[in-house]
Coordinates of C-alpha atoms in Angstrom, one line a residue:
M312 CA -30.4 87.4 244.3
Y313 CA -29.6 89.4 241.4
S314 CA -27.0 92.0 240.2
I315 CA -28.1 95.6 239.0
S316 CA -25.3 97.3 237.5
A317 CA -25.7 101.0 236.6
S318 CA -23.5 102.9 234.2
Y319 CA -23.0 106.5 234.3
L320 CA -21.0 109.2 232.3
G321 CA -18.3 110.9 233.9
D322 CA -16.4 110.6 237.0
Q323 CA -19.3 110.5 239.5
C324 CA -22.4 108.2 239.8
G325 CA -25.1 110.5 240.1
G326 CA -28.2 111.3 238.2
T327 CA -29.8 109.1 235.6
P328 CA -27.7 106.3 234.4
Y329 CA -27.1 105.5 230.7
A330 CA -27.6 101.8 231.0
I331 CA -28.7 99.3 233.6
N332 CA -27.8 95.6 233.5
I333 CA -29.4 92.9 235.4
F334 CA -28.1 89.5 236.0
R335 CA -28.8 86.6 238.5
D336 CA -25.8 86.4 240.8
N337 CA -26.0 84.7 244.0
N338 CA -22.5 85.9 244.9
C339 CA -23.4 89.4 244.2
S340 CA -21.4 92.1 245.9
I341 CA -22.2 95.5 246.3
E342 CA -20.0 98.4 244.4
T343 CA -20.8 102.1 245.2
C344 CA -19.0 103.9 242.4
S345 CA -16.2 102.4 240.5
P346 CA -14.6 102.7 237.0
S347 CA -16.8 101.1 234.5
S348 CA -15.2 98.6 231.5
N349 CA -17.9 99.6 229.0
T350 CA -16.4 100.5 225.7
S351 CA -19.4 102.8 224.5
S352 CA -20.0 105.9 226.7
A353 CA -20.5 105.0 230.5
D354 CA -17.2 105.8 232.6
M355 CA -18.4 104.8 236.1
R356 CA -21.0 102.3 237.4
T357 CA -22.6 101.1 240.5
V358 CA -23.7 97.6 241.6
D359 CA -26.8 96.6 243.8
C360 CA -27.8 93.4 245.0
A361 CA -31.6 93.0 245.2
S362 CA -34.2 90.1 244.9
D363 CA -36.8 92.8 243.4
Y364 CA -34.6 93.6 240.7
I365 CA -37.6 95.4 238.7
Q366 CA -38.1 97.8 241.7
A367 CA -34.2 98.5 241.9
A368 CA -33.9 99.2 238.2
R369 CA -37.0 101.6 238.5
D370 CA -35.4 103.4 241.5
K371 CA -31.9 104.0 239.5
F372 CA -33.9 106.1 237.0
G373 CA -35.9 108.0 239.5
S374 CA -38.2 110.3 237.9
S375 CA -36.7 110.2 234.4
P376 CA -38.4 108.2 231.8
Y377 CA -37.1 104.9 231.2
I378 CA -37.7 101.4 229.5
I379 CA -36.7 98.1 231.0
E380 CA -36.4 94.9 228.9
L381 CA -36.2 91.5 230.4
V382 CA -35.1 88.5 228.5
F383 CA -36.0 85.0 229.3
R384 CA -34.8 81.5 228.3
D385 CA -38.2 80.2 227.5
E386 CA -41.5 81.1 225.9
N387 CA -43.5 81.4 229.0
C388 CA -40.8 83.8 230.5
S389 CA -40.5 81.8 233.5
D390 CA -36.8 81.3 233.3
F391 CA -35.0 84.8 233.7
G392 CA -31.9 85.3 231.6
M393 CA -30.8 88.9 231.8
G394 CA -32.3 92.3 231.7
Y395 CA -31.5 96.0 230.3
G396 CA -32.8 99.3 231.1
Y397 CA -32.4 102.5 229.4
P398 CA -33.4 106.1 229.7
A399 CA -36.4 106.7 227.2
S400 CA -34.8 110.0 225.8
G401 CA -35.3 109.3 222.1
T402 CA -31.6 110.1 221.6
C403 CA -28.3 108.2 221.2
V404 CA -26.8 106.9 224.4
G405 CA -24.0 104.4 225.2
G406 CA -25.6 101.4 226.2
Y407 CA -24.0 98.1 227.3
T408 CA -25.5 94.8 226.4
A409 CA -23.9 91.4 227.7
N410 CA -23.4 90.5 223.9
D411 CA -21.6 93.5 223.1
S412 CA -21.2 97.2 223.5
Y413 CA -23.8 99.2 221.6
Y414 CA -25.2 102.5 221.2
V415 CA -28.9 102.8 221.9
I416 CA -32.0 104.9 221.2
A417 CA -34.7 104.2 223.5
S418 CA -38.3 105.6 222.9
L419 CA -41.3 105.4 224.5
N420 CA -43.9 106.0 221.7
K421 CA -47.1 107.9 221.6
D422 CA -49.4 104.8 220.8
G423 CA -48.0 103.2 224.2
S424 CA -45.4 100.9 222.5
A425 CA -41.7 100.7 223.5
S426 CA -38.7 100.5 221.0
L427 CA -34.9 100.2 221.6
E428 CA -32.8 100.8 218.5
L429 CA -29.1 99.2 218.8
Y430 CA -26.1 100.8 216.6
P431 CA -22.4 99.9 216.7
D432 CA -21.3 103.5 216.8
R433 CA -22.2 106.6 218.5
S434 CA -23.6 108.5 215.5
C435 CA -26.6 106.5 215.7
L436 CA -27.2 106.8 211.8
S437 CA -30.1 105.2 210.4
E438 CA -27.9 103.1 207.9
S439 CA -25.8 101.7 210.6
L440 CA -28.8 100.3 212.4
Y441 CA -28.0 97.1 214.0
S442 CA -31.2 95.6 215.4
V443 CA -34.4 96.9 216.7
E444 CA -36.3 95.3 219.8
S445 CA -39.6 96.5 220.5
G446 CA -43.0 95.7 222.7
D447 CA -46.4 96.7 221.6
K448 CA -48.6 98.8 224.0
E449 CA -50.4 95.8 225.5
A450 CA -46.9 94.2 226.1
V451 CA -45.6 97.3 227.9
Q452 CA -48.7 97.9 229.9
T453 CA -49.5 94.4 230.9
H454 CA -45.8 93.0 231.2
E455 CA -47.0 89.7 229.6
C456 CA -44.4 87.6 228.0
D457 CA -44.2 88.4 224.1
A458 CA -43.3 86.3 221.0
N459 CA -39.6 87.2 221.7
W460 CA -39.5 85.8 225.1
F461 CA -39.3 89.4 226.3
K462 CA -41.2 91.3 229.0
W463 CA -41.5 95.0 229.2
Y464 CA -41.7 97.7 231.8
S465 CA -41.6 101.4 231.5
S466 CA -42.0 104.6 233.5
N467 CA -45.4 104.8 232.2
D468 CA -46.6 102.1 234.6
A469 CA -49.5 103.2 236.4
G470 CA -48.6 103.5 240.4
D471 CA -44.7 103.6 239.5
T472 CA -43.3 105.0 242.7
S473 CA -39.7 104.6 241.5
G474 CA -37.3 107.0 242.7
S475 CA -39.5 108.4 245.7
T476 CA -38.7 108.0 249.2
L477 CA -42.2 108.6 250.6
T478 CA -44.6 106.1 251.2
S479 CA -48.1 106.5 250.2
G480 CA -49.2 107.4 253.9
S481 CA -46.6 110.2 254.2
V482 CA -48.7 112.3 251.8
S483 CA -52.3 111.3 252.9
G484 CA -53.9 112.4 256.1
D485 CA -57.4 113.2 257.7
S486 CA -59.6 115.6 255.8
S487 CA -58.7 118.5 258.1
S488 CA -55.0 118.3 257.8
A489 CA -55.4 118.1 254.0
A490 CA -56.8 121.6 253.7
L491 CA -54.6 124.3 253.2
S492 CA -55.4 128.2 254.1
N493 CA -54.9 131.0 251.7
G494 CA -51.8 131.9 253.7
D495 CA -50.3 128.6 253.6
I496 CA -50.7 128.5 250.0
L497 CA -49.2 132.0 249.3
G498 CA -46.2 130.9 251.5
I499 CA -45.6 127.9 249.6
I500 CA -45.8 129.9 246.4
L501 CA -43.2 132.5 247.4
G502 CA -40.9 129.9 248.9
S503 CA -41.1 128.1 245.8
F504 CA -40.3 131.3 243.6
V505 CA -37.5 132.1 245.7
F506 CA -36.0 128.5 245.6
L507 CA -36.5 129.0 241.6
M508 CA -34.6 131.9 241.3
V509 CA -31.4 130.7 243.4
F510 CA -31.6 127.6 241.4
L511 CA -31.6 129.3 238.1
V512 CA -28.7 131.7 239.2
A513 CA -26.6 128.8 240.3
V514 CA -27.5 127.0 237.0
F515 CA -26.6 130.2 235.2
L516 CA -23.1 130.6 236.7
R517 CA -22.4 127.0 236.3
L518 CA -23.0 126.9 232.7
R519 CA -21.0 130.4 232.2
Q520 CA -18.1 128.5 234.0
K521 CA -18.4 125.6 231.9
L522 CA -18.5 127.5 228.6
K523 CA -15.4 129.3 229.5
S524 CA -13.7 126.0 230.3
N525 CA -14.8 124.5 227.0
A526 CA -13.7 127.7 225.1
S527 CA -10.3 127.3 226.9
T528 CA -10.2 123.4 225.7
I529 CA -11.2 124.4 222.1
D530 CA -8.6 127.2 221.7
S531 CA -5.8 125.1 223.2
L532 CA -6.8 122.3 220.4
S533 CA -7.1 124.5 217.5
A534 CA -3.7 125.1 217.1
T535 CA -2.2 122.6 214.5
S536 CA 1.4 122.3 215.7
A537 CA 2.5 119.0 217.0
A538 CA 3.9 120.7 220.1
S539 CA 0.5 122.4 221.0
I540 CA -1.6 119.4 220.7
E541 CA 0.8 117.3 222.7
A542 CA 0.6 119.9 225.4
A543 CA -3.2 119.9 225.4
I544 CA -3.2 116.1 225.9
R545 CA -0.4 115.8 228.0
G546 CA -2.1 116.8 231.2
Q547 CA -4.9 114.5 230.6
T548 CA -3.1 111.2 229.7
G549 CA 0.6 111.3 229.2
L550 CA 0.3 108.7 226.2
W551 CA 1.8 111.4 223.7
N552 CA 4.8 111.1 226.0
D553 CA 5.0 107.5 226.5
D554 CA 8.2 106.1 225.9
I555 CA 7.2 103.4 223.6
I556 CA 5.2 106.0 221.6
T557 CA 7.8 108.4 221.3
T558 CA 10.5 106.1 220.2
K559 CA 8.2 104.6 217.3
R560 CA 7.3 108.0 216.2
I561 CA 7.9 108.4 212.4
P562 CA 7.8 111.5 210.1
R563 CA 4.2 112.2 209.0
D564 CA 5.3 113.7 205.6
K565 CA 7.0 110.3 204.9
V566 CA 3.5 108.6 205.1
Q567 CA 1.5 108.4 202.0
T568 CA -2.2 107.0 202.2
E569 CA -3.6 105.4 198.8
K570 CA -6.8 103.6 198.6
L571 CA -9.3 102.9 201.2
I572 CA -9.2 99.0 202.4
S573 CA -11.7 99.2 205.2
R574 CA -13.8 101.3 207.3
G575 CA -15.1 100.4 211.1
S576 CA -17.4 102.3 213.6
F577 CA -14.3 104.7 214.5
G578 CA -11.5 104.1 212.2
E579 CA -10.3 103.5 208.8
V580 CA -7.4 101.5 207.1
Y581 CA -5.9 102.6 203.9
A582 CA -3.0 101.0 201.7
G583 CA -0.1 103.5 201.9
I584 CA 3.7 104.1 201.3
F585 CA 6.3 104.5 203.8
N586 CA 10.1 104.8 202.9
G587 CA 9.2 103.2 199.6
Q588 CA 7.5 100.2 201.3
Q589 CA 3.8 99.3 200.9
V590 CA 2.2 99.5 204.3
A591 CA -1.2 99.6 205.9
V592 CA -2.0 103.1 207.3
K593 CA -4.9 103.2 210.2
M594 CA -6.6 106.3 211.1
L595 CA -9.6 107.6 213.3
L596 CA -12.5 108.8 211.3
S597 CA -12.6 112.5 210.5
A598 CA -15.5 112.7 213.2
S599 CA -13.7 111.1 215.7
R600 CA -10.4 112.9 215.5
D601 CA -10.9 115.8 218.1
N602 CA -12.2 113.3 220.6
I603 CA -9.3 113.1 223.4
T604 CA -10.8 109.7 224.6
L605 CA -10.8 108.2 221.2
V606 CA -7.4 109.3 220.3
N607 CA -6.1 107.9 223.7
E608 CA -7.8 104.6 223.0
F609 CA -6.3 104.7 219.5
L610 CA -2.7 105.4 221.1
A611 CA -3.3 102.6 223.6
E612 CA -3.8 100.2 220.9
A613 CA -0.7 101.4 219.0
K614 CA 1.3 101.2 222.1
M615 CA 0.0 97.5 222.5
T616 CA 0.8 96.7 219.1
A617 CA 4.3 98.0 219.2
T618 CA 5.3 95.7 222.0
M619 CA 4.3 92.7 220.1
D620 CA 7.2 90.8 218.4
H621 CA 6.2 87.3 216.8
P622 CA 6.0 86.1 213.3
H623 CA 2.2 85.6 213.5
I624 CA 1.1 88.9 214.6
V625 CA 1.0 92.0 212.1
S626 CA 4.1 94.1 212.5
F627 CA 4.0 97.6 213.9
V628 CA 5.9 100.2 211.7
G629 CA 5.6 103.3 213.7
V630 CA 3.0 106.2 214.6
A631 CA 2.9 109.5 213.0
W632 CA 1.3 112.9 213.4
D633 CA 1.6 116.6 212.9
S634 CA -1.6 117.5 214.2
L635 CA -4.6 116.1 215.9
T636 CA -6.4 115.6 212.6
D637 CA -3.5 113.4 210.6
L638 CA -2.6 111.0 213.6
C639 CA -2.1 107.8 212.1
V640 CA -0.7 104.2 212.9
V641 CA 1.4 102.4 210.3
L642 CA 1.5 98.8 210.0
E643 CA 2.6 95.9 208.0
Y644 CA 0.5 95.5 204.8
M645 CA -1.1 92.1 204.4
D646 CA -2.1 91.8 200.9
G647 CA -4.1 88.6 201.3
G648 CA -6.7 90.5 203.0
E649 CA -8.9 89.1 205.9
L650 CA -9.5 85.4 206.6
R651 CA -13.3 85.9 206.4
S652 CA -12.8 87.3 202.8
L653 CA -11.1 84.1 201.8
L654 CA -13.9 81.9 203.6
N655 CA -16.6 84.0 201.7
S656 CA -14.9 83.1 198.4
Y657 CA -14.7 79.3 199.5
L658 CA -18.6 79.7 200.1
E659 CA -19.2 81.1 196.8
S660 CA -17.1 78.7 195.0
K661 CA -18.8 75.9 197.0
K662 CA -15.4 74.5 198.1
P663 CA -15.7 71.4 199.9
V664 CA -15.8 71.7 203.8
G665 CA -13.4 70.2 206.2
F666 CA -9.7 70.7 206.8
D667 CA -7.0 70.6 204.1
R668 CA -3.3 71.3 204.9
E669 CA -3.8 75.0 204.0
K670 CA -6.5 75.6 206.4
A671 CA -4.8 73.6 209.1
T672 CA -1.7 75.7 208.8
I673 CA -3.9 78.9 209.3
A674 CA -5.2 77.3 212.3
L675 CA -1.6 76.4 213.6
Q676 CA -0.3 79.8 212.9
V677 CA -3.1 81.7 214.8
C678 CA -2.6 79.4 217.7
H679 CA 1.1 80.2 217.7
A680 CA 0.1 84.0 218.2
L681 CA -2.4 82.9 221.0
T682 CA 0.4 80.9 222.8
Y683 CA 2.8 84.0 222.6
L684 CA 0.2 86.4 224.0
H685 CA -0.9 84.1 226.7
S686 CA 2.8 83.4 227.7
L687 CA 3.7 87.1 228.2
M688 CA 4.0 88.1 231.7
P689 CA 1.6 89.6 232.4
S690 CA -0.2 87.6 229.9
I691 CA -2.5 89.4 227.1
I692 CA -6.0 88.4 226.2
H693 CA -6.9 89.3 222.9
R694 CA -10.7 89.3 223.5
D695 CA -11.9 90.0 220.0
L696 CA -10.6 86.9 218.1
K697 CA -12.6 86.3 214.8
S698 CA -11.8 85.8 211.2
R699 CA -12.0 89.6 210.3
N700 CA -9.0 90.0 212.6
I701 CA -6.8 87.3 211.0
L702 CA -5.0 88.6 208.1
L703 CA -3.2 86.8 205.3
D704 CA -0.2 87.8 203.2
K705 CA 0.4 86.8 199.7
N706 CA 1.9 83.4 200.7
M707 CA -1.1 82.6 202.8
Q708 CA 0.7 83.2 206.2
A709 CA -1.8 84.2 208.9
K710 CA -1.4 86.9 211.2
L711 CA -3.2 88.1 214.1
S712 CA -4.4 92.0 214.0
D713 CA -6.4 94.5 215.8
F714 CA -5.5 94.9 219.3
G715 CA -8.1 97.5 220.1
I716 CA -9.7 96.0 223.1
S717 CA -6.8 93.6 224.4
R718 CA -5.8 93.9 228.0
E719 CA -3.0 92.6 230.0
R720 CA -4.3 90.0 232.5
L721 CA -3.2 92.2 235.9
D722 CA -5.7 90.5 237.9
R723 CA -6.5 86.6 238.1
T724 CA -9.6 87.2 236.4
M725 CA -11.7 89.8 234.3
T726 CA -15.2 90.8 233.9
A727 CA -15.2 93.4 231.2
G728 CA -17.7 92.2 228.6
V729 CA -16.3 93.1 225.3
G730 CA -15.8 91.5 222.3
T731 CA -17.9 90.4 219.2
S732 CA -21.0 88.6 220.1
L733 CA -20.8 85.5 217.8
W734 CA -17.3 84.9 218.9
M735 CA -17.7 85.3 222.6
A736 CA -17.4 82.9 225.6
P737 CA -20.5 82.3 227.5
E738 CA -18.7 83.7 230.7
V739 CA -18.0 86.9 229.0
M740 CA -21.6 87.1 227.6
L741 CA -23.0 86.7 231.0
G742 CA -20.4 89.3 232.7
E743 CA -18.7 86.5 234.7
H744 CA -15.1 86.1 235.6
Y745 CA -12.9 85.0 232.7
D746 CA -9.2 84.5 231.6
D747 CA -7.3 83.6 228.6
K748 CA -9.6 80.5 228.2
A749 CA -12.0 83.0 226.7
D750 CA -9.8 83.5 223.7
M751 CA -9.7 79.7 223.3
F752 CA -13.4 79.7 223.0
S753 CA -13.1 82.1 220.1
F754 CA -10.4 80.2 218.5
G755 CA -12.9 77.2 218.4
V756 CA -15.5 79.2 216.7
V757 CA -12.8 80.4 214.1
L758 CA -12.1 76.8 213.6
S759 CA -15.7 76.3 212.7
E760 CA -15.5 79.1 210.4
L761 CA -12.3 77.5 208.7
D762 CA -14.2 74.2 208.4
M763 CA -17.6 75.1 207.2
H764 CA -16.6 78.6 205.7
T765 CA -20.0 80.3 207.1
L766 CA -20.3 82.7 209.7
P767 CA -21.0 81.3 213.2
Y768 CA -24.4 79.7 213.9
A769 CA -25.5 80.3 210.3
R770 CA -27.3 77.1 209.8
A771 CA -28.8 77.3 213.2
K772 CA -30.1 80.8 212.3
K773 CA -31.8 79.8 209.2
E774 CA -33.5 76.4 210.7
N775 CA -34.9 78.1 213.7
L776 CA -37.4 80.5 212.3
D777 CA -40.2 82.2 214.2
S778 CA -43.9 82.4 213.2
N779 CA -43.3 85.1 211.0
G780 CA -40.6 83.4 209.0
R781 CA -37.7 85.6 210.4
E782 CA -34.4 84.0 211.5
M783 CA -33.6 83.7 215.2
I784 CA -32.6 86.9 216.7
D785 CA -29.0 87.2 218.3
S786 CA -30.2 87.6 221.9
I787 CA -32.1 84.3 221.7
L788 CA -29.2 82.7 219.9
L789 CA -26.7 83.7 222.1
Q790 CA -28.8 82.5 225.3
K791 CA -28.8 79.1 223.8
V792 CA -25.1 79.4 223.4
A793 CA -24.5 80.5 227.0
L794 CA -26.9 77.4 228.2
G795 CA -25.0 74.9 225.9
K796 CA -28.1 74.3 223.6
L797 CA -26.2 75.6 220.7
Q798 CA -22.9 75.2 219.4
V799 CA -21.0 76.1 216.2
E800 CA -20.9 73.2 213.6
F801 CA -17.9 71.1 212.5
S802 CA -17.9 68.6 209.6
N803 CA -15.9 66.1 211.3
P804 CA -15.9 65.8 215.0
K805 CA -14.0 62.2 215.1
P806 CA -11.1 61.6 217.5
R807 CA -7.9 63.2 217.0
S808 CA -9.3 65.5 214.4
I809 CA -9.3 69.2 214.1
G810 CA -13.0 69.2 214.4
E811 CA -12.7 67.5 218.0
L812 CA -10.1 70.1 218.8
G813 CA -12.6 73.0 217.9
R814 CA -15.4 70.8 220.0
A815 CA -13.2 71.1 223.3
C816 CA -12.3 74.8 222.6
I817 CA -16.2 75.6 222.7
S818 CA -17.0 73.9 226.0
I819 CA -19.2 75.9 228.1
D820 CA -16.7 74.9 231.1
P821 CA -13.7 77.0 230.6
T822 CA -11.7 74.4 232.5
E823 CA -12.6 71.9 229.9
R824 CA -11.0 74.1 227.0
P825 CA -7.6 73.4 226.0
S826 CA -4.8 76.0 226.7
A827 CA -3.3 77.9 223.5
A828 CA -0.1 75.7 224.1
E829 CA -2.1 72.5 224.2
A830 CA -4.0 73.1 221.3
L831 CA -0.8 74.1 219.3
Y832 CA 0.6 70.6 220.3
R833 CA -2.4 69.1 218.9
L834 CA -2.4 70.9 215.7
Q835 CA 1.5 70.1 215.2
V836 CA 0.5 66.5 215.6
I837 CA -2.3 66.6 213.1
L838 CA -0.2 68.5 210.6
S839 CA 2.7 66.1 211.1
K840 CA 0.3 63.4 209.5
R841 CA 0.2 63.0 205.6
R842 CA -3.5 63.1 206.0
I843 CA -5.2 66.1 207.4
V844 CA -8.5 65.3 209.4

């Protein structure tokens, strides 16, 4: 049995889905229309269960053009891994993969080939292109296994009846019934014309109503006073009136921004000054500041960070705004930068691999932060732990940051596939249930980074080249990780070492991973020794 999950934009599950995901799931359960956890564009989703997953995916797209990509675990394409489907619109849409959330341009080309361009942000700008997956004309037409262990299907397939509720027998008959009189033809034409006119009038009235609504919304957001903006958003979200946000609000004119530190898909961080103290100022990108959804998510992250109180979590200073365009979150300034930058410098200077006291202490401090998060009621799962989200101060004290996709663990387990793929636990990759042990897998990957200085799976990518000399693509690499065929490296996995702890953290079975508290104890024991191993 297979699970076919379709994601939709808006609050309903009608029309063409923005993405379809296919997984093997013997315990599949049907969902009619429920909120989606996708972090790109889709808001609602349905889940169908079927043995013929290809036809089930075709039916979801109906008469719209589409591309379906099936990913297999072997070169003969006999062991199914997962599948994706996208509308072949040639435009940027929010697409979800098991590895991460991306924005996708799916295209059926004139030469019969198909391509999927993956981007990390909703602009789908060429300079931010993450990867391209494509099938040539033969692969798309024959559905044969290609060199990347993919199979391709599309709306161009001959005899495709997806979306149709009629069998072939329902439109065919004997020769006498197939012939139509001139009167029949005229009646059909007139009936179609009347239907078309009614349809066009309905569309016109609907568009006019929508334009009036949009104009009203734009007018309400154009005012720059804090009061008018809060009023516009209050009716939709309430976060602007949230007690935590309002009590942490600081004067916007007291916050000064200086040089740019970093820029991501939706936001940027500046060095700044508040009340004479150096701070980090986090803001949305200018193109995102009038998007209520993104503003809301930004405030949700601010609220989450504001509730944290731990010496190894970046401190929250306040949130400030005079208008929607200058909303910012003010955080503790970490002048040591990202852990990833430090490890890159170690790599360039050829610093010996392994754990010294400094690196072991960083691991201990990160584990302190995880233990704190997981001990809260309800516990908080970070869900995006990686070296870039671990910041250092001038004294090399490590602090955890970036709670943009963290969630309170209100349910026993969750299934939202979010995070950064190379650090992600197998159960999250596969869309399965997960808990705080997913953070421990990511922590194990971070321990490998601290040990080896390289990005995760760097050696595996270089040593597993295809016939064209290209490095292993992420989709294949992550399949191997999910199957336990590939792991991050450690220089010294001996008993009672940090390497051994790291290996335990990256166990495929979440129950075999230590808890944050258990890992913390083991690190404390190791650090109590004179010699770090």
